[in-house]
PDB file of C-alpha atoms and ligand atoms in Angstrom:
ATOM      1  CA  MET U   2       0.000   0.000   0.000  1.00  0.00           C
ATOM      2  CA  GLU U   3       1.266   3.501  -0.848  1.00  0.00           C
ATOM      3  CA  GLN U   4       2.606   5.578   2.021  1.00  0.00           C
ATOM      4  CA  THR U   5       2.998   9.296   2.582  1.00  0.00           C
ATOM      5  CA  PHE U   6       4.539  11.390   5.328  1.00  0.00           C
ATOM      6  CA  PHE U   7       2.884  14.190   7.290  1.00  0.00           C
ATOM      7  CA  ILE U   8       3.824  16.825   9.844  1.00  0.00           C
ATOM      8  CA  VAL U   9       1.437  18.664  12.140  1.00  0.00           C
ATOM      9  CA  LYS U  10       3.326  21.962  12.236  1.00  0.00           C
ATOM     10  CA  PRO U  11       3.908  24.289  15.232  1.00  0.00           C
ATOM     11  CA  ASP U  12       0.995  26.622  14.423  1.00  0.00           C
ATOM     12  CA  ALA U  13      -1.499  23.750  14.550  1.00  0.00           C
ATOM     13  CA  MET U  14       0.144  22.395  17.731  1.00  0.00           C
ATOM     14  CA  GLN U  15      -0.104  25.853  19.360  1.00  0.00           C
ATOM     15  CA  HIS U  16      -3.796  26.087  18.471  1.00  0.00           C
ATOM     16  CA  ASN U  17      -4.524  22.600  19.932  1.00  0.00           C
ATOM     17  CA  LYS U  18      -5.532  21.212  16.544  1.00  0.00           C
ATOM     18  CA  LEU U  19      -3.648  17.897  16.712  1.00  0.00           C
ATOM     19  CA  GLY U  20      -6.755  15.923  17.702  1.00  0.00           C
ATOM     20  CA  GLU U  21      -8.969  17.472  15.033  1.00  0.00           C
ATOM     21  CA  ILE U  22      -6.337  16.819  12.369  1.00  0.00           C
ATOM     22  CA  ILE U  23      -5.928  13.183  13.452  1.00  0.00           C
ATOM     23  CA  THR U  24      -9.728  12.817  13.322  1.00  0.00           C
ATOM     24  CA  ILE U  25      -9.814  14.207   9.768  1.00  0.00           C
ATOM     25  CA  ILE U  26      -7.047  11.763   8.798  1.00  0.00           C
ATOM     26  CA  GLU U  27      -9.002   8.802  10.187  1.00  0.00           C
ATOM     27  CA  LYS U  28     -12.361   9.937   8.779  1.00  0.00           C
ATOM     28  CA  ASN U  29     -10.732  10.031   5.343  1.00  0.00           C
ATOM     29  CA  ASN U  30      -9.692   6.394   5.686  1.00  0.00           C
ATOM     30  CA  PHE U  31      -5.945   6.853   5.991  1.00  0.00           C
ATOM     31  CA  LYS U  32      -4.235   4.310   8.254  1.00  0.00           C
ATOM     32  CA  ILE U  33      -1.731   5.887  10.631  1.00  0.00           C
ATOM     33  CA  VAL U  34       1.167   3.410  10.600  1.00  0.00           C
ATOM     34  CA  GLY U  35       3.824   5.586  12.286  1.00  0.00           C
ATOM     35  CA  LEU U  36       3.617   8.505  14.719  1.00  0.00           C
ATOM     36  CA  LYS U  37       6.094  10.570  16.763  1.00  0.00           C
ATOM     37  CA  MET U  38       6.384  13.913  18.540  1.00  0.00           C
ATOM     38  CA  ILE U  39       9.692  15.616  17.895  1.00  0.00           C
ATOM     39  CA  LYS U  40      11.323  19.038  18.237  1.00  0.00           C
ATOM     40  CA  ALA U  41      12.942  19.796  14.888  1.00  0.00           C
ATOM     41  CA  ASN U  42      16.251  21.607  14.535  1.00  0.00           C
ATOM     42  CA  GLU U  43      17.960  23.405  11.644  1.00  0.00           C
ATOM     43  CA  GLU U  44      20.024  20.344  10.699  1.00  0.00           C
ATOM     44  CA  LEU U  45      16.928  18.163  10.325  1.00  0.00           C
ATOM     45  CA  LEU U  46      15.049  20.886   8.430  1.00  0.00           C
ATOM     46  CA  LYS U  47      17.938  21.334   5.996  1.00  0.00           C
ATOM     47  CA  LEU U  48      17.553  17.658   5.100  1.00  0.00           C
ATOM     48  CA  HIS U  49      13.760  17.792   4.966  1.00  0.00           C
ATOM     49  CA  TYR U  50      13.607  21.032   2.941  1.00  0.00           C
ATOM     50  CA  LYS U  51      16.797  20.434   0.939  1.00  0.00           C
ATOM     51  CA  GLU U  52      15.355  22.080  -2.217  1.00  0.00           C
ATOM     52  CA  LEU U  53      14.515  25.232  -0.240  1.00  0.00           C
ATOM     53  CA  VAL U  54      17.712  25.929   1.750  1.00  0.00           C
ATOM     54  CA  ASN U  55      18.734  28.759  -0.585  1.00  0.00           C
ATOM     55  CA  LYS U  56      15.335  30.490  -0.679  1.00  0.00           C
ATOM     56  CA  ASP U  57      15.010  33.863   1.015  1.00  0.00           C
ATOM     57  CA  PHE U  58      12.219  32.525   3.234  1.00  0.00           C
ATOM     58  CA  PHE U  59      14.245  29.560   4.546  1.00  0.00           C
ATOM     59  CA  PRO U  60      15.417  31.235   7.813  1.00  0.00           C
ATOM     60  CA  LYS U  61      11.820  32.250   8.552  1.00  0.00           C
ATOM     61  CA  LEU U  62      10.687  28.698   7.797  1.00  0.00           C
ATOM     62  CA  VAL U  63      13.280  27.218  10.195  1.00  0.00           C
ATOM     63  CA  SER U  64      12.288  29.685  12.880  1.00  0.00           C
ATOM     64  CA  PHE U  65       8.611  28.730  12.463  1.00  0.00           C
ATOM     65  CA  MET U  66       9.211  24.981  12.327  1.00  0.00           C
ATOM     66  CA  THR U  67      11.248  25.067  15.571  1.00  0.00           C
ATOM     67  CA  GLU U  68       8.761  27.129  17.626  1.00  0.00           C
ATOM     68  CA  THR U  69       7.338  24.022  19.337  1.00  0.00           C
ATOM     69  CA  PRO U  70       7.565  20.252  18.919  1.00  0.00           C
ATOM     70  CA  VAL U  71       5.718  18.857  15.902  1.00  0.00           C
ATOM     71  CA  VAL U  72       3.949  15.548  15.353  1.00  0.00           C
ATOM     72  CA  VAL U  73       5.129  13.531  12.360  1.00  0.00           C
ATOM     73  CA  GLY U  74       3.779  10.316  10.959  1.00  0.00           C
ATOM     74  CA  ILE U  75       3.220   7.869   8.148  1.00  0.00           C
ATOM     75  CA  LEU U  76      -0.116   7.485   6.383  1.00  0.00           C
ATOM     76  CA  GLU U  77      -1.168   4.514   4.318  1.00  0.00           C
ATOM     77  CA  LYS U  78      -3.918   4.478   1.670  1.00  0.00           C
ATOM     78  CA  GLU U  79      -4.292   3.815  -2.040  1.00  0.00           C
ATOM     79  CA  ASN U  80      -2.750   6.878  -3.752  1.00  0.00           C
ATOM     80  CA  ALA U  81      -1.803   8.158  -0.300  1.00  0.00           C
ATOM     81  CA  VAL U  82       0.520  10.906  -1.603  1.00  0.00           C
ATOM     82  CA  ALA U  83      -2.010  12.546  -3.927  1.00  0.00           C
ATOM     83  CA  GLU U  84      -4.964  11.909  -1.599  1.00  0.00           C
ATOM     84  CA  TRP U  85      -3.197  13.580   1.339  1.00  0.00           C
ATOM     85  CA  ARG U  86      -2.088  16.571  -0.782  1.00  0.00           C
ATOM     86  CA  LYS U  87      -5.707  16.974  -1.919  1.00  0.00           C
ATOM     87  CA  LEU U  88      -6.963  16.860   1.665  1.00  0.00           C
ATOM     88  CA  ILE U  89      -4.456  19.458   2.927  1.00  0.00           C
ATOM     89  CA  GLY U  90      -4.852  21.962   0.051  1.00  0.00           C
ATOM     90  CA  VAL U  91      -2.312  24.227  -1.652  1.00  0.00           C
ATOM     91  CA  THR U  92       0.738  25.668   0.142  1.00  0.00           C
ATOM     92  CA  ASN U  93      -0.727  29.104   0.849  1.00  0.00           C
ATOM     93  CA  SER U  94      -3.462  28.712   3.464  1.00  0.00           C
ATOM     94  CA  LEU U  95      -5.092  31.894   2.168  1.00  0.00           C
ATOM     95  CA  GLU U  96      -5.573  30.204  -1.217  1.00  0.00           C
ATOM     96  CA  ALA U  97      -6.339  26.681   0.007  1.00  0.00           C
ATOM     97  CA  GLU U  98      -9.713  25.304  -1.072  1.00  0.00           C
ATOM     98  CA  LYS U  99     -12.499  25.561   1.511  1.00  0.00           C
ATOM     99  CA  GLY U 100     -12.585  22.579   3.860  1.00  0.00           C
ATOM    100  CA  THR U 101      -8.963  21.579   3.319  1.00  0.00           C
ATOM    101  CA  ILE U 102      -6.759  21.279   6.407  1.00  0.00           C
ATOM    102  CA  ARG U 103      -4.640  24.278   5.426  1.00  0.00           C
ATOM    103  CA  ASN U 104      -7.801  26.326   4.837  1.00  0.00           C
ATOM    104  CA  LEU U 105      -9.259  25.275   8.186  1.00  0.00           C
ATOM    105  CA  PHE U 106      -6.171  25.541  10.398  1.00  0.00           C
ATOM    106  CA  GLY U 107      -3.465  27.521   8.575  1.00  0.00           C
ATOM    107  CA  THR U 108      -2.888  31.261   8.418  1.00  0.00           C
ATOM    108  CA  ASP U 109      -0.678  32.113   5.445  1.00  0.00           C
ATOM    109  CA  LYS U 110       2.058  30.876   3.098  1.00  0.00           C
ATOM    110  CA  THR U 111       4.406  29.862   5.930  1.00  0.00           C
ATOM    111  CA  ARG U 112       2.064  28.972   8.802  1.00  0.00           C
ATOM    112  CA  ASN U 113       0.013  26.361   6.965  1.00  0.00           C
ATOM    113  CA  ALA U 114      -0.695  23.772   9.687  1.00  0.00           C
ATOM    114  CA  VAL U 115       0.537  20.607   7.987  1.00  0.00           C
ATOM    115  CA  HIS U 116       3.097  19.100   5.631  1.00  0.00           C
ATOM    116  CA  GLY U 117       2.502  16.475   2.986  1.00  0.00           C
ATOM    117  CA  SER U 118       5.067  14.773   0.759  1.00  0.00           C
ATOM    118  CA  ALA U 119       4.870  15.789  -2.908  1.00  0.00           C
ATOM    119  CA  SER U 120       5.804  12.354  -4.309  1.00  0.00           C
ATOM    120  CA  VAL U 121       6.338   8.726  -3.281  1.00  0.00           C
ATOM    121  CA  GLU U 122      10.096   9.298  -3.530  1.00  0.00           C
ATOM    122  CA  GLU U 123       9.905  12.387  -1.288  1.00  0.00           C
ATOM    123  CA  ALA U 124       7.791  10.421   1.199  1.00  0.00           C
ATOM    124  CA  LYS U 125      10.420   7.651   1.374  1.00  0.00           C
ATOM    125  CA  ASN U 126      13.192  10.190   2.002  1.00  0.00           C
ATOM    126  CA  GLU U 127      11.217  12.066   4.635  1.00  0.00           C
ATOM    127  CA  ILE U 128      10.273   8.871   6.478  1.00  0.00           C
ATOM    128  CA  LYS U 129      13.996   8.052   6.635  1.00  0.00           C
ATOM    129  CA  ILE U 130      14.945  11.536   7.810  1.00  0.00           C
ATOM    130  CA  TRP U 131      12.324  11.869  10.558  1.00  0.00           C
ATOM    131  CA  LEU U 132      11.594   8.281  11.587  1.00  0.00           C
ATOM    132  CA  ASN U 133      14.804   6.395  10.646  1.00  0.00           C
ATOM    133  CA  LYS U 134      12.772   3.857   8.695  1.00  0.00           C
TER     134      LYS U 134
HETATM  135  N1  LIG D 222       6.965  28.275   2.486  1.00  0.00           N
HETATM  136  C1  LIG D 222       7.100  29.612   2.856  1.00  0.00           C
HETATM  137  N2  LIG D 222       7.086  30.572   1.875  1.00  0.00           N
HETATM  138  C2  LIG D 222       6.944  30.283   0.560  1.00  0.00           C
HETATM  139  C3  LIG D 222       6.819  28.923   0.179  1.00  0.00           C
HETATM  140  C4  LIG D 222       6.827  27.956   1.163  1.00  0.00           C
HETATM  141  O1  LIG D 222       7.242  29.905   4.034  1.00  0.00           O
HETATM  142  O2  LIG D 222       6.946  31.204  -0.278  1.00  0.00           O
HETATM  143  C5  LIG D 222       6.984  27.222   3.521  1.00  0.00           C
HETATM  144  C6  LIG D 222       5.592  26.632   3.809  1.00  0.00           C
HETATM  145  O3  LIG D 222       5.510  26.327   5.197  1.00  0.00           O
HETATM  146  C7  LIG D 222       5.617  25.371   2.950  1.00  0.00           C
HETATM  147  C8  LIG D 222       7.078  24.929   3.089  1.00  0.00           C
HETATM  148  O4  LIG D 222       7.808  26.148   3.089  1.00  0.00           O
HETATM  149  O5  LIG D 222       4.707  24.412   3.414  1.00  0.00           O
HETATM  150  C9  LIG D 222       7.566  24.023   1.968  1.00  0.00           C
HETATM  151  O6  LIG D 222       7.356  24.648   0.731  1.00  0.00           O
HETATM  152  P1  LIG D 222       6.841  23.833  -0.524  1.00  0.00           P
HETATM  153  O7  LIG D 222       6.975  24.715  -1.709  1.00  0.00           O
HETATM  154  O8  LIG D 222       7.503  22.499  -0.568  1.00  0.00           O
HETATM  155  O9  LIG D 222       5.275  23.687  -0.228  1.00  0.00           O
HETATM  156  P2  LIG D 222       4.433  22.419   0.273  1.00  0.00           P
HETATM  157  O10 LIG D 222       4.989  21.201  -0.422  1.00  0.00           O
HETATM  158  O11 LIG D 222       4.559  22.367   1.774  1.00  0.00           O
HETATM  159  O12 LIG D 222       3.026  22.726  -0.150  1.00  0.00           O
HETATM  160 MG1  LIG D 223       6.906  20.529  -0.632  1.00  0.00          MG
END
């Protein structure tokens, strides 16, 4: 079964939205097959966001992602990668389709509540980086 990787980001953790997000995950028939709370650091985020390290917003992104611990996990479903991206909405919470997780719980282009892998390959890498699997 296809797997994807998710992060409940610091903004959602600060707003006590972990439970609601987990409920949405389960209601949409994803199986949670890995789960961990972890405080990220710059080293980990440079691996996770390796395509973004040279962007002007990267320092702001690191600062945001290290505000509080995050919850990371593995989701399993048919077409898990695409299905999870559809459920979370586009990157910018202000543009995310109504009812998506980023629309419901995010604030802007940086503080967007959750992460979702963009491909099966990215999911495999991220699962290795965050969960050593
Ligand atoms: N991000 C940001 N400013 C931008 C683009 C992205 O702060 O202009 C942050 C945002 O938190 C996003 C993350 O960097 O979720 C990763 O960016 P990516 O383009 O991979 O978007 P995603 O795959 O998360 O939708
Ligand atoms: Mg991405």
